[in-house]
PDB file of C-alpha atoms in Angstrom:
ATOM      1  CA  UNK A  13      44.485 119.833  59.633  1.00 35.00           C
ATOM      2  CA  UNK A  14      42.322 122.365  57.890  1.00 34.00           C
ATOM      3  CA  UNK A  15      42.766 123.479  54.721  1.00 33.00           C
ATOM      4  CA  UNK A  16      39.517 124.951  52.484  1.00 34.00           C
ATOM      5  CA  UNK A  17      36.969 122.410  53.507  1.00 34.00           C
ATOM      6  CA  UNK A  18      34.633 120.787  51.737  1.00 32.00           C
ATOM      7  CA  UNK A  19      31.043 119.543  52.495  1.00 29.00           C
ATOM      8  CA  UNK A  20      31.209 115.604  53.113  1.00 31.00           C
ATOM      9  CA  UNK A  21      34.739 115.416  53.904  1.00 36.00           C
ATOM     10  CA  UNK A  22      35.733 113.335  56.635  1.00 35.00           C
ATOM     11  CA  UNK A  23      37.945 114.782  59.345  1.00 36.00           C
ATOM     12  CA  UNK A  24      38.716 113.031  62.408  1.00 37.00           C
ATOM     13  CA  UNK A  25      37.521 114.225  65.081  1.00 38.00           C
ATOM     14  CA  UNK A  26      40.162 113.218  67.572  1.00 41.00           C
ATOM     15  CA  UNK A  27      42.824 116.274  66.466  1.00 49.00           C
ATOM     16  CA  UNK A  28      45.632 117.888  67.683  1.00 43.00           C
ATOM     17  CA  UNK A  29      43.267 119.901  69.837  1.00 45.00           C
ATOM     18  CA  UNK A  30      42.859 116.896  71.426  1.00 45.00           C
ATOM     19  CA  UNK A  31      43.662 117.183  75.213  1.00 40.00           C
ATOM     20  CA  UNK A  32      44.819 113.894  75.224  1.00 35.00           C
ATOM     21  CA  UNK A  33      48.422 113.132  73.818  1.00 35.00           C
ATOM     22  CA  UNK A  34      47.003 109.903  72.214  1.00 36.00           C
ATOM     23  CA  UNK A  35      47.364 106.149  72.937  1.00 32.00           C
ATOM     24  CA  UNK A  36      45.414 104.038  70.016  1.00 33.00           C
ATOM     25  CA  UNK A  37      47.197 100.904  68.691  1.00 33.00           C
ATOM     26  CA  UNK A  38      50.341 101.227  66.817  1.00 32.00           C
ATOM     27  CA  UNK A  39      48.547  98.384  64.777  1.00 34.00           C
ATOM     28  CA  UNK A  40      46.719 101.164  63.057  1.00 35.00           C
ATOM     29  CA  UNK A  41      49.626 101.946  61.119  1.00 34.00           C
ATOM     30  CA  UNK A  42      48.745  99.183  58.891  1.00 36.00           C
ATOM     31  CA  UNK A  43      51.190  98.360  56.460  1.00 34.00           C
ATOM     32  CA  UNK A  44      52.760 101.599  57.174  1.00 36.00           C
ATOM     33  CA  UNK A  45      54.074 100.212  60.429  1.00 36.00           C
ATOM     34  CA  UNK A  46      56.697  97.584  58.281  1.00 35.00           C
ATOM     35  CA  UNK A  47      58.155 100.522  56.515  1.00 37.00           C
ATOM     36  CA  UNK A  48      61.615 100.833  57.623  1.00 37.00           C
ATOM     37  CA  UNK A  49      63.517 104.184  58.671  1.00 42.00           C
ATOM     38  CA  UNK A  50      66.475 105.116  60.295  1.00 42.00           C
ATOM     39  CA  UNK A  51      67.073 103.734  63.926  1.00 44.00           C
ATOM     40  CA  UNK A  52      67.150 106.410  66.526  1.00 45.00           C
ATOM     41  CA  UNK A  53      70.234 107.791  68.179  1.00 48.00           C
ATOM     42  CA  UNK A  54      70.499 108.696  71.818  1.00 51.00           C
ATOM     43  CA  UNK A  55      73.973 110.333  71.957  1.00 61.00           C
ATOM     44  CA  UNK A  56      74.585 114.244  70.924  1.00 80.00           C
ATOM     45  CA  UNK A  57      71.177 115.502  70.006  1.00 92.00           C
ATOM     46  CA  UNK A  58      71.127 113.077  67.266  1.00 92.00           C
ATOM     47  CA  UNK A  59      72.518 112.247  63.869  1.00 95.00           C
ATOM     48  CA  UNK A  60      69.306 111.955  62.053  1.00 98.00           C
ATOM     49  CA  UNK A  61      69.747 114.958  59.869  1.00 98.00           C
ATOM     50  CA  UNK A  62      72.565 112.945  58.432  1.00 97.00           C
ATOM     51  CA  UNK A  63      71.044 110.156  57.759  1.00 98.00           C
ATOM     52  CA  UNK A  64      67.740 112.206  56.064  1.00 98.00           C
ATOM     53  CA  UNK A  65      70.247 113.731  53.901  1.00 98.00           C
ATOM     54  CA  UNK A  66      71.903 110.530  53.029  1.00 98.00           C
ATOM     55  CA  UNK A  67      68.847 109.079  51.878  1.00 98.00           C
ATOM     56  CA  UNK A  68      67.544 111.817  50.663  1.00 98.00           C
ATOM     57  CA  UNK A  69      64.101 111.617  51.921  1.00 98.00           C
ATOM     58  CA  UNK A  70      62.340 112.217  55.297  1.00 98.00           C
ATOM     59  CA  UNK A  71      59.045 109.980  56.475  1.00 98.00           C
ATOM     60  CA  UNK A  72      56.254 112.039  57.669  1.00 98.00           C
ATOM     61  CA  UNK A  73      53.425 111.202  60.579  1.00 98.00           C
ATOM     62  CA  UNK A  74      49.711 112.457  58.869  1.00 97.00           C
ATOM     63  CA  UNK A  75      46.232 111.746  60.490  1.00 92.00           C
ATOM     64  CA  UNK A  76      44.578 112.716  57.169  1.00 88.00           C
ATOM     65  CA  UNK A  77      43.145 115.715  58.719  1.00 84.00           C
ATOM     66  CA  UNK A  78      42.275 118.861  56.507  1.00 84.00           C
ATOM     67  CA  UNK A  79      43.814 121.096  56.216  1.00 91.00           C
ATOM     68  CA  UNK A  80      46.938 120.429  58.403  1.00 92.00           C
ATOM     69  CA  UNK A  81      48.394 116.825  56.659  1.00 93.00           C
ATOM     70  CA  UNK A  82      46.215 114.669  54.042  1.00 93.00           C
ATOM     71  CA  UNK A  83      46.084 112.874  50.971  1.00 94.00           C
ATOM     72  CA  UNK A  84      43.853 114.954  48.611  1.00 94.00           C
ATOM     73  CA  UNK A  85      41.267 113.337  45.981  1.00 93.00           C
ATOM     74  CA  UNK A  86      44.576 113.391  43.601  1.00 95.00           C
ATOM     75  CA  UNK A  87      46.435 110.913  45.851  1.00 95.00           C
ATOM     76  CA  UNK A  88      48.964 113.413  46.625  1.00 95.00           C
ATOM     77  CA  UNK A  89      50.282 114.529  49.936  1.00 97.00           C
ATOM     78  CA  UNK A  90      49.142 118.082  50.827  1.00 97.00           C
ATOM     79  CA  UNK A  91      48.346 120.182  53.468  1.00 96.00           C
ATOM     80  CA  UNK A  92      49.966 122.717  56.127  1.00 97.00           C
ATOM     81  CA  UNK A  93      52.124 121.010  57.998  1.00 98.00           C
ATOM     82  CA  UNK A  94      53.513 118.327  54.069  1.00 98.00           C
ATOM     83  CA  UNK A  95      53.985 121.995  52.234  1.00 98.00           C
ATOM     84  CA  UNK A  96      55.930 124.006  54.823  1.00 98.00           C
ATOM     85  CA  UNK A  97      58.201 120.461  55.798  1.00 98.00           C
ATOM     86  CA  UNK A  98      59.064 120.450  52.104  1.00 98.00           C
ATOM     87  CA  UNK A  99      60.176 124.338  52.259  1.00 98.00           C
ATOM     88  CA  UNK A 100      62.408 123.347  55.513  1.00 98.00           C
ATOM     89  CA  UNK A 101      63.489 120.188  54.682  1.00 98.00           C
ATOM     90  CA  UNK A 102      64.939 121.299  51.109  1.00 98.00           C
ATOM     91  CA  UNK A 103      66.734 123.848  52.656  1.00 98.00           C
ATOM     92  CA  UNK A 104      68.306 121.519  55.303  1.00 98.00           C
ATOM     93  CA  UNK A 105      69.279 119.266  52.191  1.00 98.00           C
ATOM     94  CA  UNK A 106      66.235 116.597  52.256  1.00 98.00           C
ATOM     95  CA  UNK A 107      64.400 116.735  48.542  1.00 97.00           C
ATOM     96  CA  UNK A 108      61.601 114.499  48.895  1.00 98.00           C
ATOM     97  CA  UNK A 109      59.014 113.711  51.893  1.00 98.00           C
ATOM     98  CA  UNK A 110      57.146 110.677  52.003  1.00 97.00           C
ATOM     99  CA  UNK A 111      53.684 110.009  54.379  1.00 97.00           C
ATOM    100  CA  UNK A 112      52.850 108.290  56.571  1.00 97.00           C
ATOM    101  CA  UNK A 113      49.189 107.798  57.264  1.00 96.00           C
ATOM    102  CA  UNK A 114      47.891 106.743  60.679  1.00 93.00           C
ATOM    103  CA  UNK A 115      44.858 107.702  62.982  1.00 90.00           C
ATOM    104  CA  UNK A 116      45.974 110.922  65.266  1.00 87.00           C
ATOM    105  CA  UNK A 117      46.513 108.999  68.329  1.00 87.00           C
ATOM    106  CA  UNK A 118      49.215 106.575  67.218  1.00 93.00           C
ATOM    107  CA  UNK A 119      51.488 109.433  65.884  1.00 96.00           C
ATOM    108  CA  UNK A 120      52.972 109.947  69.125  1.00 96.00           C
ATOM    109  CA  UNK A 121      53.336 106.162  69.921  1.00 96.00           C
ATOM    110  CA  UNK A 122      54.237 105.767  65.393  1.00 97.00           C
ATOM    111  CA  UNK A 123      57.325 108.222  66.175  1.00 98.00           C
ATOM    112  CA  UNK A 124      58.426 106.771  69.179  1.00 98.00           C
ATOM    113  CA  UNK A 125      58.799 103.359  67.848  1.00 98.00           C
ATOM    114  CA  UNK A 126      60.523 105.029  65.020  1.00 97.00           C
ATOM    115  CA  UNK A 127      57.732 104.116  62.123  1.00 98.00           C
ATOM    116  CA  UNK A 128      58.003 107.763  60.722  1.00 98.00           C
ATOM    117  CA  UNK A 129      60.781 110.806  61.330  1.00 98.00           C
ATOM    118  CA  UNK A 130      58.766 113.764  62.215  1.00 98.00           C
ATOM    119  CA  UNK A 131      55.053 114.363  62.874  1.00 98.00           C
ATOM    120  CA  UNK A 132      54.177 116.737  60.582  1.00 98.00           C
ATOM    121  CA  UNK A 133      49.818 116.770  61.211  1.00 95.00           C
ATOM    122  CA  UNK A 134      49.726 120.544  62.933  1.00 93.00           C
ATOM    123  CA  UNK A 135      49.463 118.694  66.640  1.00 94.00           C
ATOM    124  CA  UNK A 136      48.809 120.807  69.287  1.00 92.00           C
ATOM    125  CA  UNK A 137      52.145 121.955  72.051  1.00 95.00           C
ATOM    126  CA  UNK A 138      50.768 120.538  75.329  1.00 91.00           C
ATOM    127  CA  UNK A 139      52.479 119.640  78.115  1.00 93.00           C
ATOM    128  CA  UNK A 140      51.116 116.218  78.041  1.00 93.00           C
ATOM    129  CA  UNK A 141      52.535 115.531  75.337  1.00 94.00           C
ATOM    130  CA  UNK A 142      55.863 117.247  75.959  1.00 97.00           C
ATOM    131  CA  UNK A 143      56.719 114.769  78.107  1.00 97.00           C
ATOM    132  CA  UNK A 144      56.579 112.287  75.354  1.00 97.00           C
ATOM    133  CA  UNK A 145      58.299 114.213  72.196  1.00 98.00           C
ATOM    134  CA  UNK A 146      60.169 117.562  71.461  1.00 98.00           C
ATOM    135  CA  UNK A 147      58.431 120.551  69.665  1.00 98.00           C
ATOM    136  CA  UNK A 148      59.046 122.683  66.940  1.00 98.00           C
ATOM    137  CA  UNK A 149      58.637 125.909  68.074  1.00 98.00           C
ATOM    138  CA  UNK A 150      54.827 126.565  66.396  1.00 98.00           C
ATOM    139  CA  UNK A 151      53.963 127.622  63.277  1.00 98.00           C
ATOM    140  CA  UNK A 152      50.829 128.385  63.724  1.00 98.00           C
ATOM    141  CA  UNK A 153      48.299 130.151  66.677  1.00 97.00           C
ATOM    142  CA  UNK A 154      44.703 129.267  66.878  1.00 94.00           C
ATOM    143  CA  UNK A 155      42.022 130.919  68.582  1.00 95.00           C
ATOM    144  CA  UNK A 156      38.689 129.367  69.400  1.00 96.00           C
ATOM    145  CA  UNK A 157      35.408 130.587  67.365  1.00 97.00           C
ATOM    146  CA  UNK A 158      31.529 129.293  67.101  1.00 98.00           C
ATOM    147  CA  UNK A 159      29.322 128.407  64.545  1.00 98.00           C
ATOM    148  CA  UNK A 160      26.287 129.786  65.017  1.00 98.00           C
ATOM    149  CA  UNK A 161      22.859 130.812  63.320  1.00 98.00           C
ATOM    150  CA  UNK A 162      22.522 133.197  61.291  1.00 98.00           C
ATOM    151  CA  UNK A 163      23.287 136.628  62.916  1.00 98.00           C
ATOM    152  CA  UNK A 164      23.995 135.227  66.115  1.00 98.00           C
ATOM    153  CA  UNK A 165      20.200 135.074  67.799  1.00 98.00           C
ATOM    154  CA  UNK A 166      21.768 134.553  71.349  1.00 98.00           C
ATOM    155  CA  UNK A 167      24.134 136.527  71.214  1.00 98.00           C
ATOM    156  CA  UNK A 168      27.034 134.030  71.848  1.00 98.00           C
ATOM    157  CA  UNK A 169      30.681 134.962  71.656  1.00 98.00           C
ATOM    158  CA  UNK A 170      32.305 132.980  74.366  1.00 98.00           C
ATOM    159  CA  UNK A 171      31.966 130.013  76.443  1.00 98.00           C
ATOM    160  CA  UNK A 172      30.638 132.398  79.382  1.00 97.00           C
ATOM    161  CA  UNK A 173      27.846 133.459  77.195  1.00 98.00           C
ATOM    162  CA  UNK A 174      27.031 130.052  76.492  1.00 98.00           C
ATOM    163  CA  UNK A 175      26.243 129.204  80.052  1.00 98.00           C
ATOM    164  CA  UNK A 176      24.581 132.214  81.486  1.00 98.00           C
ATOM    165  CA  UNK A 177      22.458 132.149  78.445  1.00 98.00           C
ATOM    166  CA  UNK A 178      21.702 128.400  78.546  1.00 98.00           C
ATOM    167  CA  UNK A 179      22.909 127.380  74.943  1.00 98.00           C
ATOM    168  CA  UNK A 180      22.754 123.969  73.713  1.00 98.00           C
ATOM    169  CA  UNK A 181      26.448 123.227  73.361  1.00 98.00           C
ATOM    170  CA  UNK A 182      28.127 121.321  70.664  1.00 98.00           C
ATOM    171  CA  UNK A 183      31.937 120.087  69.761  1.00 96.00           C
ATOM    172  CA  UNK A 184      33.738 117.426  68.455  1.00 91.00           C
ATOM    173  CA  UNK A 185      35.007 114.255  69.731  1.00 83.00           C
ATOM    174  CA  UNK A 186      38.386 114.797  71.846  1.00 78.00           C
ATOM    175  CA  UNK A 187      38.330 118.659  71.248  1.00 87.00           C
ATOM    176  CA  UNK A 188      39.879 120.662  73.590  1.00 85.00           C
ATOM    177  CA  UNK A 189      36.769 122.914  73.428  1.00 94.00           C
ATOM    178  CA  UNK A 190      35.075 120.265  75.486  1.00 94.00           C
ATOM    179  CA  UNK A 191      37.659 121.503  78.212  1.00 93.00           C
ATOM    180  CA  UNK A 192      37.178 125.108  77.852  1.00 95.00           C
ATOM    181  CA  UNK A 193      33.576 124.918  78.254  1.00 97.00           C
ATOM    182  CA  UNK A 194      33.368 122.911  81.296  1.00 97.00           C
ATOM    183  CA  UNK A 195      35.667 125.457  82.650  1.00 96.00           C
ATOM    184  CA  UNK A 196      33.665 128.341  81.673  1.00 97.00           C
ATOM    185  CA  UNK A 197      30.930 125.866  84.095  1.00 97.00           C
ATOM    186  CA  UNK A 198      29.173 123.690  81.016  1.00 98.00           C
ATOM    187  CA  UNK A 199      28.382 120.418  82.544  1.00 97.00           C
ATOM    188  CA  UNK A 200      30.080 117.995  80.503  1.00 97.00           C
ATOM    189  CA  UNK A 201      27.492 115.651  80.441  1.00 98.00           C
ATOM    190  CA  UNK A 202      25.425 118.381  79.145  1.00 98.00           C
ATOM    191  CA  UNK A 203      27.297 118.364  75.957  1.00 98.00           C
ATOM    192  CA  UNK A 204      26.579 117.522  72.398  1.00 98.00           C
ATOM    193  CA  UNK A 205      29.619 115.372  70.727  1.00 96.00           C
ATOM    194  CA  UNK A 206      29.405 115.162  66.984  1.00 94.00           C
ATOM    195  CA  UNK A 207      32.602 113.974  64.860  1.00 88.00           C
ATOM    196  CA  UNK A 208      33.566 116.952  63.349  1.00 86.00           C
ATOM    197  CA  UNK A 209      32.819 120.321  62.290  1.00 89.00           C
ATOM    198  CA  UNK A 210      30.934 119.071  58.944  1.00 91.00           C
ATOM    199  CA  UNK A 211      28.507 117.210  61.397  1.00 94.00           C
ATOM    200  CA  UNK A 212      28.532 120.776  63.753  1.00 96.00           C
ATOM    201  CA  UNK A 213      27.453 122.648  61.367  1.00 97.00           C
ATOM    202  CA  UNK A 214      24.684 120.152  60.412  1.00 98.00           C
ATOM    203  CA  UNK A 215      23.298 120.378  64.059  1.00 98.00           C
ATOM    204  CA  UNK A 216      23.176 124.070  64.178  1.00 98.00           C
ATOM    205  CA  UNK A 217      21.616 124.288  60.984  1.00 98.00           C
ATOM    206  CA  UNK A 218      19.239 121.770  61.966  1.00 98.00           C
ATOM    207  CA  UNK A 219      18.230 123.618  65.635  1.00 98.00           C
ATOM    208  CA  UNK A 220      19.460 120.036  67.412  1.00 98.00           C
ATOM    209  CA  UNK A 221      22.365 122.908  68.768  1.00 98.00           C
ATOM    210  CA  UNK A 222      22.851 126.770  69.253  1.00 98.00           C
ATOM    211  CA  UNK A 223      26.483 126.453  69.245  1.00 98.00           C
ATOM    212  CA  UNK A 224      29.648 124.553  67.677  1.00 98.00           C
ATOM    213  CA  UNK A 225      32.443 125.329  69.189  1.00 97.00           C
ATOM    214  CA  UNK A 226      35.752 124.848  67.307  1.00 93.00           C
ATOM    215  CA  UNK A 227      39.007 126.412  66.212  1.00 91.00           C
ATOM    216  CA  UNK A 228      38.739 129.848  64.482  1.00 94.00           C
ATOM    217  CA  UNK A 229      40.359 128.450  61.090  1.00 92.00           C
ATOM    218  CA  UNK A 230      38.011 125.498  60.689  1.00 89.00           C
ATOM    219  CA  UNK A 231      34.689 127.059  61.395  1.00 94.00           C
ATOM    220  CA  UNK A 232      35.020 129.951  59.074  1.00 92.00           C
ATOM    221  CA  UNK A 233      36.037 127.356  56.603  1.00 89.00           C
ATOM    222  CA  UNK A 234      32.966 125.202  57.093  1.00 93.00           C
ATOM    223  CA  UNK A 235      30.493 128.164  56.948  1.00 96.00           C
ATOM    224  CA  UNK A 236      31.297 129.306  53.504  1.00 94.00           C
ATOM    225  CA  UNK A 237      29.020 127.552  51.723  1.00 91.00           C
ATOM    226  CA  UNK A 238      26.080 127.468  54.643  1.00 97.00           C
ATOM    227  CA  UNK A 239      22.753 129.886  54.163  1.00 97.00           C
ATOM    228  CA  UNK A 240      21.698 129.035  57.899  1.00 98.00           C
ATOM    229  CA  UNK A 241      25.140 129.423  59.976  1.00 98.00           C
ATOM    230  CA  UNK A 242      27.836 131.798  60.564  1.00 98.00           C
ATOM    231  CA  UNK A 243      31.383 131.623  62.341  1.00 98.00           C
ATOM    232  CA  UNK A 244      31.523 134.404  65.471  1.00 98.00           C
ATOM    233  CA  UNK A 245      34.794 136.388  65.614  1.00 96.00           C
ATOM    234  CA  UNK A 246      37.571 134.438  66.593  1.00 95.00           C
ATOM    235  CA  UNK A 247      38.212 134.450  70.826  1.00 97.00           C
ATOM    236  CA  UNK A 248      40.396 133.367  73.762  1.00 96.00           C
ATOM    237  CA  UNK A 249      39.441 130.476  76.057  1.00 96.00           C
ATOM    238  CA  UNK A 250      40.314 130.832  79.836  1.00 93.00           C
ATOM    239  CA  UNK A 251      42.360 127.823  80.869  1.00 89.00           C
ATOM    240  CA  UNK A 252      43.223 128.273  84.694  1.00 90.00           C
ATOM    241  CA  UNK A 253      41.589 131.343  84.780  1.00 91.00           C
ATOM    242  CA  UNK A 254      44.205 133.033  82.385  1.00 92.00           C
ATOM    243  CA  UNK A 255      43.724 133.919  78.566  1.00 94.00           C
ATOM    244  CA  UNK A 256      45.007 130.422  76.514  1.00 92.00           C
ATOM    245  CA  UNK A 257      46.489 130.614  72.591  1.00 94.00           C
ATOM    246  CA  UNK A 258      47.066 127.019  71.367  1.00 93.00           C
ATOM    247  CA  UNK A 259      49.849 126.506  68.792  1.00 96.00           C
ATOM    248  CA  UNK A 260      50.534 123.358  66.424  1.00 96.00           C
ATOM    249  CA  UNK A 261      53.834 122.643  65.769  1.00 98.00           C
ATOM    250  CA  UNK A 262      56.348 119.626  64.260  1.00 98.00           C
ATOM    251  CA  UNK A 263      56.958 117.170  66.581  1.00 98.00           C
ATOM    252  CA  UNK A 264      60.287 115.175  67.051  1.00 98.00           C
ATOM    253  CA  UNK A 265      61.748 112.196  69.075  1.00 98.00           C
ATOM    254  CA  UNK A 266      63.469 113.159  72.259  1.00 97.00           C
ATOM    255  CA  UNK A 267      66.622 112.238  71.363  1.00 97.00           C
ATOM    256  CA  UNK A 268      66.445 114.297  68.002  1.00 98.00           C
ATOM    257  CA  UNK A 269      67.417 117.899  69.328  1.00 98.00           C
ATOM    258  CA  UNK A 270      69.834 118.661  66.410  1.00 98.00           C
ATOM    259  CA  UNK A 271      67.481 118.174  64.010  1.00 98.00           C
ATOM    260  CA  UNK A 272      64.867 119.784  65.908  1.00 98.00           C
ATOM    261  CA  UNK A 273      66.870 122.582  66.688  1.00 98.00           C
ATOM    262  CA  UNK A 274      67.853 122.964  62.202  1.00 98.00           C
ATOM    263  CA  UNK A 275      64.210 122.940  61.476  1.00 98.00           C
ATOM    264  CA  UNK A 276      63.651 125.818  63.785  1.00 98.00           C
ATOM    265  CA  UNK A 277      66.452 127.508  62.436  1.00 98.00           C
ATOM    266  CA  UNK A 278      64.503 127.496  59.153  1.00 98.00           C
ATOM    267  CA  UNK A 279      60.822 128.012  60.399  1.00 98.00           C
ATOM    268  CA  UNK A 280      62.453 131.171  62.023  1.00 98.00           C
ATOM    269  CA  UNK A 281      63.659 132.320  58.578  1.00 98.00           C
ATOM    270  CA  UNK A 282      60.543 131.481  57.071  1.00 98.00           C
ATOM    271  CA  UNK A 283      58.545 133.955  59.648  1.00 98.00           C
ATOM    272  CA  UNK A 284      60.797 136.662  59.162  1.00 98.00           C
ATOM    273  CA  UNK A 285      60.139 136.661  55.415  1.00 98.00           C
ATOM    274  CA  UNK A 286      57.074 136.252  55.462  1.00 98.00           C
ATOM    275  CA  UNK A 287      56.746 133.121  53.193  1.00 98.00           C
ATOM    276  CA  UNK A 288      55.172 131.242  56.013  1.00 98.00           C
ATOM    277  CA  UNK A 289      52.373 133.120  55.737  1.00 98.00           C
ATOM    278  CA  UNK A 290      52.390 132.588  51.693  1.00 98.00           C
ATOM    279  CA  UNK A 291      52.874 128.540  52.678  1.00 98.00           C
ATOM    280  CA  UNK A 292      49.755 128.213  55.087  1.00 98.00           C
ATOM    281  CA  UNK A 293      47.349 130.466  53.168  1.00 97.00           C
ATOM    282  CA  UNK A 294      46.224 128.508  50.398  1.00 96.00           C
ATOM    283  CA  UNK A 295      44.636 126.134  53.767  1.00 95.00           C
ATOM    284  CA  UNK A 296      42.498 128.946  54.975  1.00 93.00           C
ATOM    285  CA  UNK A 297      45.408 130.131  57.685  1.00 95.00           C
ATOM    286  CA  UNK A 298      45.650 134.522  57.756  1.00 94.00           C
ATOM    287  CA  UNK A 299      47.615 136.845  59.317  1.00 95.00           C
ATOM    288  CA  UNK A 300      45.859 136.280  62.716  1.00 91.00           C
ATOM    289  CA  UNK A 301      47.370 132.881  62.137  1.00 95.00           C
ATOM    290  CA  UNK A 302      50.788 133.429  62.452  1.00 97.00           C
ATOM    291  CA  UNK A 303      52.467 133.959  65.897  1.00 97.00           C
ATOM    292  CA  UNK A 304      55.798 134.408  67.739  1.00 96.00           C
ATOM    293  CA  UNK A 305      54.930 131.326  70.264  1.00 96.00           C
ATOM    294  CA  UNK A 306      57.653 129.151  71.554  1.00 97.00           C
ATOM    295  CA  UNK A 307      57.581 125.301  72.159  1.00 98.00           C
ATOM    296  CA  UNK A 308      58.840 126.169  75.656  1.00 97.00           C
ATOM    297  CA  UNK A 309      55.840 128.755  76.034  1.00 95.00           C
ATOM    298  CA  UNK A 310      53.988 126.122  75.576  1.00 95.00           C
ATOM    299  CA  UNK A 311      55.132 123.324  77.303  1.00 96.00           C
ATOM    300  CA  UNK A 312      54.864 125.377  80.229  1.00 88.00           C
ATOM    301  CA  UNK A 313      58.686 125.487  80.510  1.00 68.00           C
TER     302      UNK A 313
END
């Protein structure tokens, strides 16, 4: 999640560009976890549409991560993923959506055991974690970008530049960044981890780093208001020695494929028109955002 950001706000580290499809304690849920919602259904893709209709309200999975599913400093739901599922979900007859706060690895494990409806936090399509839930097909593509000194001293615009030129390397905790480094032939163990991009930025300013690496979206965000740091043009990471787009996307129980298959009915609409794009970019998102990637693309299907 990644909306503008601002200076001292928490976001947790372990994202949706986590590589890991998440396994924390459902306990985390809190008092979330005793909220009831409709039981699942395993026969005919699903009647859960129905039943969201019927009661008139759909529960949705959030990490509190900017910009992609929080609660802002109103108390009110916001973000991405909370503004475009109340586009879709009106149109499929569902007026209200309600969150459902946890920590970013019990949203796979929350859905599953049926705390929540939908994860609706901007989660990464991996194949990991396709084993576990059906996608949406994404509505949004992120590249990878670094924050960097002012005017870029080493000259660093990919991971391979970071290891012939011998950069001090920085990301966050669970990134998928981590990965694409140590393929580009970072030592892992060589590697700064910091808790977000707030904390990043903070180490290049501060010379502890020459690099953060992050997504495209949130570093140019967290650079706006920085005198000392810049965000590089946005890149491709190499994963398996081939050019790698991630996408985020709405996640849905396996046995859910009706209403899975209605939302991207909608989303599809929603590209075409172009209000996606008017949706996402009030959270930083731009045209370079927006992408014609397929769950299946990306579950390596």
């Amino acid at each position: 999640m990644a909306p503008p950001l601002e200076h001292g706000e928490h976001i947790s580290g372990t994202t949706r560009r986590s590589l890991l499809a998440g396994v924390a304690a459902l306990g985390a849920l809190g008092t979330a976890g005793c909220s009831r919602v409709a039981t699942a259904s395993t026969e005919g893709g699903g009647d859960l549409l129905d039943r969201l209709r019927a009661a008139g309200v759909v529960r949705l999975g959030i990490a509190g991560e900017i910009p992609f599913g929080y609660i802002d400093k109103n108390g009110d739901l916001t973000g991405e993923a909370p503004e475009l599922a109340r586009v879709v979900f009106k149109r499929l007859g569902v007026d209200r959506v309600q969150p459902v706060p946890t920590e970013f690895g019990s949203l796979i494990p929350g859905l599953n055991s049926q705390q929540f409806d939908v994860v609706a936090a901007g989660m990464y399509v991996t194949p990991e974690r396709c084993e576990q839930v059906i996608f949406a097909d994404p509505d949004y593509q992120m590249l990878d970008s670094f924050i960097v000194r002012k005017g870029n001293p080493k000259g660093l615009h990919n991971y391979k530049d970071v290891v012939e030129k011998k950069a001090k390397f920085a990301t966050g905790t669970g990134y998928a960044e981590i990965g694409y480094a140590v393929e580009a032939g970072y030592r892992e163990s060589d590697i700064l981890i910091v808790p977000d991009q707030v904390a990043g930025l903070n180490a290049v300013e501060a010379g502890r780093v020459d690099v953060f690496a992050g997504t495209a979206l949130t570093t140019r965000e967290v650079v706006k208001k920085s005198t000392k740091a810049e965000a590089t043009k946005a890149f491709t990471p190499i994963v398996d020695g081939k050019p790698h787009t991630d996408g985020g996307a709405f996640a849905f129980r396996r046995t859910e494929t009706n209403l899975r298959d209605a939302f991207n009915v909608e989303l599809r609409k929603l590209k075409k028109s172009g209000e996606l794009l008017r949706i996402l970019k009030p959270f930083g998102f731009t045209q370079a955002e927006m992408t014609d990637l397929t769950a299946k693309e990306l579950c390596g299907g």
